[in-house]
Coordinates of C-alpha atoms and ligand atoms in Angstrom, one line a residue:
M1 CA 62.9 122.0 119.2
M2 CA 64.7 118.7 119.9
K3 CA 68.3 118.7 118.8
K4 CA 70.3 115.6 118.0
I5 CA 74.0 115.0 118.7
A6 CA 75.8 112.1 117.0
V7 CA 78.3 110.7 119.5
L8 CA 81.2 108.8 118.0
A9 CA 83.5 107.5 120.7
G10 CA 86.1 105.7 118.5
D11 CA 89.2 104.0 119.8
G12 CA 91.8 104.0 122.6
I13 CA 90.9 106.6 125.2
G14 CA 87.9 107.8 123.0
P15 CA 85.2 105.8 124.9
E16 CA 86.7 106.9 128.3
I17 CA 86.7 110.6 127.6
I18 CA 83.4 110.6 125.7
A19 CA 81.8 108.9 128.8
E20 CA 82.8 112.0 130.9
A21 CA 81.5 114.5 128.3
L22 CA 78.2 112.6 128.3
K23 CA 78.0 112.9 132.1
V24 CA 78.4 116.7 131.7
L25 CA 75.8 116.8 128.9
D26 CA 73.3 114.8 131.0
C27 CA 73.8 117.2 133.9
L28 CA 73.3 120.2 131.6
K29 CA 70.1 118.7 130.1
A30 CA 68.7 117.9 133.6
E31 CA 69.6 121.2 135.2
C32 CA 68.6 123.5 132.3
G33 CA 65.9 121.4 130.7
L34 CA 67.6 121.3 127.3
P35 CA 65.8 119.3 124.6
I36 CA 68.8 117.3 123.3
E37 CA 68.9 113.6 122.3
I38 CA 72.1 111.6 121.5
E39 CA 72.7 108.6 119.4
Q40 CA 76.0 106.7 119.4
A41 CA 77.6 104.9 116.5
L42 CA 80.9 103.2 115.7
I43 CA 83.8 104.9 113.9
G44 CA 87.5 104.2 113.3
G45 CA 89.1 101.0 114.3
A46 CA 86.1 99.9 116.4
A47 CA 83.9 100.2 113.3
Y48 CA 86.5 98.4 111.1
D49 CA 86.5 95.5 113.6
A50 CA 82.7 95.2 113.7
M51 CA 81.8 96.1 110.1
G52 CA 84.9 96.0 108.0
T53 CA 85.1 99.8 107.3
P54 CA 86.2 102.7 109.5
L55 CA 83.2 104.8 108.4
P56 CA 80.1 102.6 108.0
A57 CA 77.2 104.0 106.0
Q58 CA 75.0 104.1 109.1
T59 CA 77.5 106.3 110.9
L60 CA 77.8 108.7 108.0
K61 CA 73.9 108.8 107.8
L62 CA 73.6 109.5 111.5
A63 CA 76.2 112.3 111.2
Q64 CA 74.4 113.8 108.2
Q65 CA 71.0 113.7 110.0
S66 CA 72.3 115.1 113.3
D67 CA 72.7 118.8 114.3
A68 CA 76.2 118.2 115.6
I69 CA 78.8 115.5 116.1
L70 CA 80.9 114.8 119.2
L71 CA 83.9 112.6 118.5
G72 CA 86.4 111.0 120.8
A73 CA 89.4 109.8 118.9
V74 CA 90.3 107.1 116.4
G75 CA 93.3 105.0 115.6
G76 CA 95.9 102.8 117.2
P77 CA 98.7 100.3 116.5
K78 CA 96.3 97.5 116.0
W79 CA 95.1 99.0 112.7
E80 CA 98.4 100.4 111.4
P81 CA 99.1 97.5 109.1
L82 CA 95.8 98.1 107.2
D83 CA 95.7 99.7 103.8
Y84 CA 95.3 103.5 103.8
A85 CA 91.6 103.3 102.8
A86 CA 90.7 101.0 105.7
R87 CA 92.7 103.0 108.4
P88 CA 90.7 104.5 111.2
E89 CA 91.9 108.0 110.4
R90 CA 90.3 107.8 106.9
A91 CA 86.9 108.0 108.7
L92 CA 87.7 111.6 109.8
L93 CA 88.7 112.7 106.3
G94 CA 85.5 111.0 105.0
L95 CA 83.3 112.9 107.5
R96 CA 85.0 116.2 106.9
A97 CA 84.6 115.8 103.1
E98 CA 81.1 114.4 103.1
L99 CA 79.8 117.1 105.6
N100 CA 81.8 119.9 103.9
L101 CA 83.4 120.9 107.2
F102 CA 85.7 123.5 105.8
A103 CA 86.3 125.7 108.8
N104 CA 88.5 124.2 111.5
L105 CA 88.6 126.2 114.8
R106 CA 91.4 125.4 117.2
P107 CA 91.6 127.6 120.3
A108 CA 94.9 127.7 122.1
I109 CA 94.1 128.8 125.6
L110 CA 96.5 128.7 128.5
Y111 CA 94.7 128.2 131.9
P112 CA 96.5 130.2 134.6
H113 CA 96.7 127.0 136.7
L114 CA 98.9 125.4 134.0
V115 CA 101.3 128.2 133.2
D116 CA 104.2 126.1 134.3
A117 CA 103.3 123.3 131.9
S118 CA 104.3 125.5 128.9
T119 CA 107.9 125.3 127.7
L120 CA 107.9 129.1 127.2
K121 CA 108.4 131.6 130.0
P122 CA 105.3 132.4 132.1
D123 CA 105.3 136.1 131.1
I124 CA 105.3 135.2 127.4
V125 CA 102.3 132.8 127.6
S126 CA 100.2 133.7 130.6
G127 CA 96.8 134.9 129.5
L128 CA 97.3 133.3 126.1
D129 CA 94.0 133.0 124.1
I130 CA 94.4 132.5 120.4
M131 CA 91.8 131.1 117.9
I132 CA 93.3 129.5 114.8
V133 CA 90.9 129.3 111.9
R134 CA 92.2 126.7 109.4
E135 CA 90.8 125.9 106.0
L136 CA 90.1 122.1 106.2
T137 CA 88.8 120.8 102.9
G138 CA 91.0 122.3 100.2
G139 CA 94.6 123.4 99.4
I140 CA 97.5 121.1 98.9
Y141 CA 96.1 118.2 100.9
F142 CA 93.3 117.8 98.2
G143 CA 94.8 119.4 95.1
R144 CA 95.2 117.4 91.9
P145 CA 97.4 116.3 90.1
R146 CA 99.3 114.6 92.9
G147 CA 101.5 111.5 93.1
V148 CA 105.0 110.1 92.5
R149 CA 106.1 109.6 88.9
V150 CA 109.3 108.9 87.0
N151 CA 110.6 112.0 85.2
Q152 CA 112.5 112.3 81.9
S153 CA 115.8 111.6 83.5
G154 CA 114.5 108.3 84.9
E155 CA 114.4 109.7 88.5
R156 CA 111.3 109.4 90.7
E157 CA 109.7 112.7 91.6
G158 CA 106.9 113.5 94.0
F159 CA 104.4 116.3 93.2
N160 CA 101.3 117.9 94.8
T161 CA 99.1 120.8 93.8
L162 CA 98.3 123.8 95.9
V163 CA 95.0 125.1 94.6
Y164 CA 92.3 127.4 96.1
S165 CA 89.4 128.9 94.4
E166 CA 88.3 132.4 95.2
S167 CA 85.1 131.1 96.7
E168 CA 86.9 128.7 99.0
I169 CA 89.1 131.5 100.3
R170 CA 86.2 133.9 100.7
R171 CA 84.0 131.5 102.8
I172 CA 86.8 130.7 105.2
A173 CA 87.8 134.3 105.5
Q174 CA 84.2 135.3 106.2
S175 CA 84.1 132.6 109.0
A176 CA 87.3 134.0 110.5
F177 CA 86.1 137.6 110.4
R178 CA 82.8 136.7 112.1
I179 CA 84.7 134.9 114.8
A180 CA 87.1 137.9 115.2
Q181 CA 84.0 140.1 115.7
K182 CA 83.0 138.0 118.7
R183 CA 86.5 138.3 120.2
E184 CA 89.1 141.1 120.1
H185 CA 88.3 142.3 116.5
K186 CA 91.9 141.4 115.4
L187 CA 92.6 139.0 112.5
C188 CA 96.0 138.0 111.1
S189 CA 95.9 136.1 107.8
V190 CA 98.9 133.8 107.1
D191 CA 100.3 133.2 103.6
K192 CA 103.4 132.9 101.6
A193 CA 102.4 135.6 99.0
N194 CA 106.0 136.5 98.2
V195 CA 106.6 133.0 96.7
L196 CA 103.3 131.2 96.0
E197 CA 100.8 132.6 93.5
C198 CA 98.0 130.7 95.1
T199 CA 98.6 132.4 98.4
E200 CA 98.9 135.8 96.7
L201 CA 95.3 135.2 95.6
W202 CA 94.6 134.2 99.2
R203 CA 95.9 137.6 100.4
N204 CA 94.0 139.6 97.8
V205 CA 90.7 137.9 98.5
V206 CA 91.1 138.2 102.3
T207 CA 91.8 141.9 101.8
E208 CA 88.6 142.2 99.7
V209 CA 86.5 140.4 102.3
A210 CA 87.9 142.7 105.0
K211 CA 85.9 145.5 103.5
E212 CA 82.7 143.8 104.7
Y213 CA 84.1 143.7 108.3
A214 CA 85.3 147.3 109.0
D215 CA 85.3 146.7 112.7
V216 CA 88.0 144.0 112.5
E217 CA 91.6 145.0 112.2
L218 CA 93.3 142.9 109.5
K219 CA 97.0 142.2 109.1
H220 CA 98.9 139.7 106.9
L221 CA 102.0 137.7 107.8
Y222 CA 104.2 135.4 105.8
V223 CA 104.0 131.9 107.4
D224 CA 107.7 131.9 108.3
N225 CA 107.3 135.1 110.2
A226 CA 104.0 133.9 111.8
A227 CA 105.8 130.8 113.1
M228 CA 108.5 133.0 114.6
Q229 CA 106.0 135.4 116.1
L230 CA 104.0 132.5 117.6
V231 CA 106.9 131.5 119.8
R232 CA 108.4 135.0 120.3
C233 CA 105.3 136.9 121.3
P234 CA 102.1 134.8 120.9
K235 CA 99.8 137.1 122.8
Q236 CA 99.9 139.6 119.9
F237 CA 97.4 137.3 118.1
D238 CA 93.7 137.1 118.5
V239 CA 92.4 135.2 115.4
L240 CA 94.9 133.6 113.0
L241 CA 93.5 132.6 109.6
T242 CA 95.4 130.0 107.6
D243 CA 95.1 127.6 104.7
N244 CA 95.1 123.8 105.3
L245 CA 98.8 123.1 105.3
F246 CA 100.0 126.2 107.2
G247 CA 97.2 125.7 109.7
D248 CA 98.1 122.1 110.3
I249 CA 101.6 123.1 111.4
L250 CA 100.9 126.4 113.2
S251 CA 97.9 125.0 115.2
D252 CA 100.1 122.2 116.7
C253 CA 102.7 124.8 117.5
A254 CA 100.2 127.1 119.2
A255 CA 98.7 124.1 121.0
M256 CA 102.0 123.3 122.6
L257 CA 102.4 126.8 123.8
T258 CA 99.8 125.8 126.4
G259 CA 101.8 122.7 127.3
S260 CA 98.8 120.4 127.6
I261 CA 97.4 118.4 124.7
G262 CA 94.7 117.0 127.0
M263 CA 93.1 120.4 127.4
L264 CA 92.5 121.6 123.9
P265 CA 89.2 121.3 122.0
S266 CA 88.4 121.8 118.3
A267 CA 85.5 122.4 116.0
S268 CA 85.1 121.8 112.3
L269 CA 82.2 123.7 110.8
D270 CA 80.2 123.8 107.6
K271 CA 78.7 127.0 106.1
D272 CA 75.6 126.7 108.4
N273 CA 77.7 126.1 111.6
K274 CA 76.8 122.4 111.7
G275 CA 80.0 120.9 113.1
M276 CA 82.1 118.1 114.4
Y277 CA 83.7 118.6 117.8
E278 CA 86.7 116.7 119.1
P279 CA 89.7 117.0 121.3
I280 CA 92.9 117.8 119.3
H281 CA 94.7 114.8 120.7
G282 CA 94.6 111.3 119.4
S283 CA 93.5 108.0 120.9
A284 CA 96.5 107.8 123.2
P285 CA 97.0 104.0 123.0
D286 CA 99.7 104.1 125.6
I287 CA 97.3 105.1 128.4
A288 CA 94.0 103.6 127.0
G289 CA 92.1 101.5 129.5
K290 CA 94.0 102.9 132.5
G291 CA 91.4 105.4 133.5
I292 CA 94.0 108.3 133.6
A293 CA 93.2 110.2 130.4
N294 CA 92.4 113.9 130.7
P295 CA 88.7 114.3 129.6
L296 CA 88.8 118.2 129.6
A297 CA 89.6 118.6 125.9
T298 CA 86.5 116.6 125.1
I299 CA 84.4 118.4 127.7
L300 CA 85.6 121.7 126.3
S301 CA 84.7 120.5 122.8
L302 CA 81.1 120.0 124.1
A303 CA 81.2 123.7 125.2
M304 CA 82.2 124.7 121.6
L305 CA 79.4 122.6 120.3
F306 CA 76.9 124.6 122.3
R307 CA 78.5 127.9 121.3
Y308 CA 78.9 127.3 117.6
S309 CA 76.3 124.8 116.4
F310 CA 73.5 125.4 119.0
G311 CA 74.1 129.2 119.4
D312 CA 73.9 128.6 123.1
A313 CA 76.7 130.7 124.7
E314 CA 75.1 130.4 128.1
S315 CA 75.5 126.6 128.3
A316 CA 79.0 126.9 126.7
C317 CA 80.0 129.4 129.5
Y318 CA 78.6 127.1 132.2
V319 CA 80.8 124.2 131.0
E320 CA 83.9 126.4 130.6
R321 CA 83.4 127.9 134.0
A322 CA 83.0 124.5 135.5
V323 CA 86.3 123.5 134.0
T324 CA 88.0 126.5 135.6
S325 CA 86.3 125.8 138.9
A326 CA 87.6 122.2 139.0
L327 CA 91.1 123.5 138.2
D328 CA 90.7 126.2 140.9
A329 CA 89.8 123.4 143.3
G330 CA 93.1 121.7 142.5
Y331 CA 91.8 118.7 140.5
R332 CA 94.4 117.5 138.0
T333 CA 94.7 114.4 135.8
A334 CA 98.2 112.9 135.5
D335 CA 99.2 114.8 132.4
I336 CA 98.7 118.2 134.1
H337 CA 99.5 117.2 137.7
S338 CA 102.0 119.2 139.7
E339 CA 103.0 119.3 143.3
G340 CA 100.3 120.6 145.7
T341 CA 97.4 119.5 143.5
A342 CA 95.1 116.5 143.7
K343 CA 95.8 113.8 141.1
V344 CA 92.6 112.3 139.9
G345 CA 91.5 109.8 137.2
T346 CA 89.4 110.4 134.1
S347 CA 86.1 109.6 135.8
E348 CA 86.8 111.6 139.0
M349 CA 87.7 114.6 136.8
G350 CA 84.4 114.2 134.9
S351 CA 82.5 114.1 138.2
A352 CA 84.4 117.2 139.5
I353 CA 83.2 119.1 136.4
V354 CA 79.6 117.8 136.9
D355 CA 79.7 119.0 140.6
A356 CA 81.1 122.4 139.6
L357 CA 78.5 122.7 136.9
R358 CA 75.6 121.9 139.2
A359 CA 76.9 124.4 141.8
S360 CA 77.3 127.2 139.2
I361 CA 73.8 126.7 137.7
H362 CA 72.0 126.8 141.1
Ligands
NAD401 P1 98.1 111.2 120.8 O1 97.6 112.5 120.8 O2 97.1 110.1 120.9 O3 99.1 111.0 122.1 C1 100.3 111.7 122.2 C2 100.7 111.7 123.7 O4 99.8 112.5 124.4 C3 100.7 110.3 124.3 O5 101.7 110.2 125.3 C4 99.3 110.3 125.1 O6 99.3 109.5 126.2 C5 99.2 111.8 125.5 N1 97.8 112.2 125.5 C6 96.9 112.4 124.4 N2 95.7 112.7 124.9 C7 95.7 112.7 126.2 C8 94.8 112.9 127.2 N3 93.5 113.2 126.9 N4 95.2 112.8 128.5 C9 96.4 112.5 128.8 N5 97.4 112.3 127.9 C10 97.1 112.4 126.6 O7 99.0 111.0 119.5 P2 99.7 109.8 118.9 O8 100.3 108.9 120.0 O9 100.6 110.3 117.9 O10 98.6 109.0 118.1 C11 97.9 107.8 118.6 C12 96.8 107.4 117.7 O11 95.9 108.4 117.6 C13 97.4 107.2 116.3 O12 96.7 106.0 115.7 C14 97.0 108.4 115.5 O13 96.8 108.2 114.1 C15 95.7 108.8 116.2 N6 95.3 110.2 116.1 C16 93.9 110.4 116.0 C17 93.5 111.7 116.0 C18 92.0 111.9 116.0 O14 91.2 111.0 116.2 N7 91.5 113.1 115.7 C19 94.3 112.8 116.1 C20 95.7 112.5 116.2 C21 96.2 111.2 116.2

């Protein structure tokens, strides 16, 4: 059956890195005869400039009607003076909320070729392969009431609400356990149950859900300890389950263990595994238009799309192996370049992946 991918290139380096992911997709379609169609639409600053809104109704409709979404990046200095509601980044929040993309998957994988790019010692990080599963549509980022008010002493005070319903915790926990079942069968749930009642409920519900997944070993860590363990001994982790706020912080920390923001993909999934796939980095305005951006995070996001939304692990593996082969062959974009390797631009890196892909399929 024909599947449809909505492709939203966005701003800055977005169109450059998406172009390379589409080269890879075209190659896969041609070599494996995959019935996939794509349709592109505007998002972010580009959409604001053309249509006065960062998330036009047509773009949202296309995203709703597609089987998966591949996104580049949005934002840039040009749109920073705009009101919050018109900012490019609002389009992402809008898509996540409208499509109910509550499960954010962020792998932190260290490729052996890039071990020197990490700020941690090689023996601490080599072989690192962690999956962070972060709740994305609830918690303190969405809880109400929220705001800034004047209190009884006439002083301004800011307030936010940390709230999670049992069902919100249960569904993200189930997603995380299912992912752990496909990996090393180890899940660590992060909370602050010693101080915050909401996260005490989080711990209790995760413990209940664990009974449905007897083959997965569950442990709980307080978030402060989890942060410490992530830099002390990160390889102890397989899958980390977090709420929205803790996951925002810990996933950036884990990403930097790998030393390469241009290498890390992400997925945001709904309950049926429909998802939006994007690199974790932003639109990199400082290098946009120069043809030097690393397209690998976007190409690896495409691999995640095949694995999670299309249930096609074979195509995902082809793409992931092609990335490894290109790195083995010494191709490096400027952000991951080191002595003795070949520095290439965005398009050459994309072509190197396509060549490796073709060779591995034949
Ligand atoms: P950024 O991730 O865009 O860039 C941080 C640094 O990493 C820059 O030096 C950049 O050149 C480099 N970098 C990022 N991606 C790279 C790649 N693929 N190859 C090589 N180098 C790369 O973060 P920022 O500078 O804080 O944000 C820039 C804009 O992106 C802002 O408008 C921000 O709001 C937006 N943003 C968007 C997303 C998204 O679309 N999901 C995420 C984060 C930031």
